[in-house]
Coordinates of C-alpha atoms in Angstrom, one line a residue:
M1 CA -14.4 37.3 30.6
L2 CA -16.6 38.7 27.8
C3 CA -16.1 42.4 27.3
D4 CA -17.5 45.2 25.2
L5 CA -15.2 47.6 23.4
D6 CA -16.9 50.9 22.9
N7 CA -17.5 53.0 26.0
V8 CA -15.7 50.4 28.1
I9 CA -12.3 50.2 26.5
R10 CA -12.5 52.7 23.6
F11 CA -13.9 56.2 23.8
Y12 CA -14.6 58.7 21.1
D13 CA -13.9 62.4 21.1
M14 CA -16.9 64.2 19.7
T15 CA -15.6 67.7 20.3
P16 CA -14.6 68.3 16.6
L17 CA -18.0 67.1 15.4
S18 CA -19.8 69.3 18.0
A19 CA -17.9 72.3 16.7
R20 CA -19.0 71.6 13.1
E21 CA -22.6 71.1 14.2
R22 CA -22.6 74.5 16.0
A23 CA -21.1 76.1 12.9
A24 CA -23.8 74.5 10.8
G25 CA -26.5 75.8 13.1
V26 CA -27.9 72.4 14.0
P27 CA -28.4 70.9 17.5
E28 CA -25.3 69.3 18.9
G29 CA -25.6 65.5 18.9
I30 CA -28.1 65.4 16.0
T31 CA -25.5 63.7 13.7
A32 CA -24.9 60.8 16.1
E33 CA -28.6 60.6 16.9
L34 CA -29.4 60.0 13.3
A35 CA -26.3 57.9 12.6
Y36 CA -27.0 55.4 15.4
A37 CA -30.7 54.9 14.6
P38 CA -31.0 51.2 13.9
A39 CA -32.1 51.6 10.2
V40 CA -29.0 53.6 9.5
D41 CA -26.5 51.9 11.8
L42 CA -27.4 48.2 11.7
P43 CA -26.3 47.5 8.1
L44 CA -22.8 48.9 9.1
L45 CA -22.7 46.8 12.3
L46 CA -23.7 43.6 10.5
G47 CA -21.0 44.0 7.8
R48 CA -23.6 44.7 5.1
A49 CA -22.4 48.3 4.5
T50 CA -19.0 50.0 4.3
T51 CA -18.2 53.0 6.3
Q52 CA -18.6 55.2 3.3
E53 CA -22.0 53.8 2.6
W54 CA -22.9 54.5 6.2
V55 CA -21.7 58.1 5.7
A56 CA -23.9 58.4 2.7
S57 CA -26.9 57.2 4.7
V58 CA -26.1 59.6 7.6
T59 CA -25.8 62.4 5.0
S60 CA -29.3 61.6 3.6
A61 CA -30.8 61.5 7.1
L62 CA -29.3 64.9 7.9
V63 CA -30.6 66.4 4.7
A64 CA -34.1 65.0 5.4
R65 CA -34.2 65.8 9.1
V66 CA -32.6 69.2 9.5
R67 CA -32.7 70.4 5.8
L68 CA -28.9 70.8 5.5
A69 CA -27.4 71.3 2.1
P70 CA -25.9 67.9 1.0
A71 CA -22.3 69.1 1.1
R72 CA -22.7 70.4 4.7
A73 CA -24.5 67.3 5.8
R74 CA -21.8 65.1 4.3
E75 CA -19.2 67.1 6.2
L76 CA -20.9 66.3 9.5
A77 CA -21.4 62.7 8.6
Q78 CA -17.7 62.3 7.7
A79 CA -16.7 64.1 10.9
L80 CA -18.5 61.5 12.9
A81 CA -16.9 58.7 10.9
D82 CA -13.5 60.3 11.5
A83 CA -14.0 61.1 15.2
P84 CA -10.8 60.5 17.1
F85 CA -10.7 57.7 19.6
R86 CA -8.5 56.5 22.4
A87 CA -8.2 53.5 24.7
D88 CA -8.8 54.0 28.5
A89 CA -5.3 53.2 29.9
A90 CA -6.7 52.2 33.3
V91 CA -9.1 49.6 31.8
V92 CA -6.5 48.2 29.4
A93 CA -4.0 47.8 32.3
L94 CA -6.5 46.0 34.3
L95 CA -7.5 43.7 31.5
R96 CA -3.8 42.9 30.7
R97 CA -3.4 41.6 34.3
L98 CA -6.2 39.0 34.1
P99 CA -5.0 35.8 35.7
E100 CA -3.7 33.0 33.4
G101 CA -6.5 30.7 32.5
M102 CA -9.1 33.5 32.3
P103 CA -9.6 34.1 28.6
L104 CA -10.6 37.6 27.4
V105 CA -13.1 37.8 24.6
L106 CA -14.1 41.1 23.1
V107 CA -17.7 41.0 22.1
T108 CA -18.5 44.2 20.2
N109 CA -21.0 45.7 17.8
A110 CA -18.3 47.0 15.4
T111 CA -17.6 47.8 11.8
L112 CA -15.4 46.0 9.3
D113 CA -12.6 48.5 10.4
L114 CA -12.4 46.9 13.8
E115 CA -9.1 45.1 13.3
R116 CA -7.4 48.2 12.0
D117 CA -8.8 50.3 14.9
L118 CA -7.4 47.8 17.5
E119 CA -4.0 47.9 15.8
A120 CA -4.1 51.7 15.9
M121 CA -4.7 51.6 19.7
G122 CA -2.0 49.0 20.3
L123 CA -4.7 46.5 21.3
A124 CA -4.4 43.9 18.6
D125 CA -3.0 41.5 21.2
L126 CA -5.3 42.4 24.1
A127 CA -7.9 39.7 23.8
D128 CA -7.7 36.0 23.3
H129 CA -10.6 36.2 20.8
V130 CA -12.6 39.0 19.1
V131 CA -16.2 38.5 18.3
S132 CA -17.3 41.3 16.0
S133 CA -20.9 41.9 14.8
A134 CA -19.6 42.9 11.4
R135 CA -17.7 39.7 11.0
E136 CA -20.4 37.4 12.5
G137 CA -23.4 39.1 10.9
V138 CA -25.2 39.3 14.2
A139 CA -25.3 42.1 16.8
K140 CA -25.9 42.4 20.5
P141 CA -28.4 41.8 22.1
D142 CA -29.1 38.9 19.7
R143 CA -28.5 35.7 21.5
A144 CA -26.5 34.3 18.7
I145 CA -23.5 36.6 19.2
Y146 CA -23.4 35.6 22.9
D147 CA -23.4 31.9 21.9
I148 CA -20.5 32.5 19.6
A149 CA -18.5 34.4 22.3
V150 CA -19.1 31.7 24.9
A151 CA -17.9 29.0 22.4
R152 CA -14.8 31.0 21.7
A153 CA -14.2 31.4 25.5
G154 CA -14.4 27.6 25.8
V155 CA -16.3 27.6 29.0
A156 CA -20.0 27.3 30.0
A157 CA -22.1 30.5 30.0
D158 CA -22.6 30.4 33.8
R159 CA -18.8 30.7 34.2
C160 CA -18.6 33.9 32.1
L161 CA -18.5 37.5 33.3
F162 CA -20.1 39.8 30.7
V163 CA -19.2 43.6 30.7
D164 CA -21.1 46.2 28.7
D165 CA -22.1 49.8 28.9
R166 CA -25.6 49.1 27.6
R167 CA -28.0 47.7 30.1
E168 CA -30.0 45.7 27.5
N169 CA -26.9 43.9 26.4
V170 CA -26.1 43.0 30.0
E171 CA -29.6 41.8 30.6
A172 CA -29.4 39.6 27.5
A173 CA -26.2 38.0 28.9
T174 CA -27.6 37.4 32.3
A175 CA -30.7 35.8 30.8
L176 CA -28.3 33.2 29.4
G177 CA -26.8 32.5 32.8
M178 CA -23.8 34.8 32.7
T179 CA -22.7 37.2 35.5
G180 CA -23.4 40.7 34.2
L181 CA -21.7 44.0 34.9
H182 CA -23.3 47.2 33.7
Y183 CA -20.2 49.3 33.1
R184 CA -20.2 53.1 33.8
R185 CA -16.7 53.8 35.1
P186 CA -13.3 52.0 35.7
A187 CA -14.1 51.5 39.3
D188 CA -17.0 49.2 38.4
L189 CA -14.6 46.9 36.6
H190 CA -12.0 47.1 39.3
G191 CA -14.5 46.2 41.9
V192 CA -15.1 42.9 40.2
L193 CA -11.6 42.1 38.8
G194 CA -9.5 43.7 41.5
P195 CA -9.3 40.6 43.8
L196 CA -8.6 38.3 40.8
V197 CA -5.9 40.6 39.5
A198 CA -4.3 40.9 42.9
T199 CA -4.0 37.2 43.3
G200 CA -3.7 36.2 39.6

């Protein structure tokens, strides 16, 4: 099983950031919108920029887009970087019950902080392998990261289930012969894994 991390297993709480955006008089969500634009986000996800370099890029984008003072813009950018996160207990419990012989590979567009984050959530031992874009230098939906993940799983692509919250990432996986699941809620995952877990 090849599984995404963010918005499948890990979820961020944007409430503190939204409060700061309201206080700054800018539209809620604008910080994330600018931060996750490919030109700003991709260097971070490919391991070519540190989190603080990304914060600086987000700060510059906010100054240019919404004319915030640099200090206020940096406050918002840092609030996004520091957004609290949690693991979905139901999803984690399901993944921990995968049958023996069904390896779990996390395939995630992540930062160089991924290992620390997994440790903080108590998930350092969750997966058999972790394929991180920041460590591999390639991000979904590029085929190369899927090839790496399949190799780590040790099985053919057509024997892999790929789970992701982004449709384009799922479509890239199915184009390689995998079974794809576009994740939106825990029930989606349970519908596929439930029978395996029950008998595994």
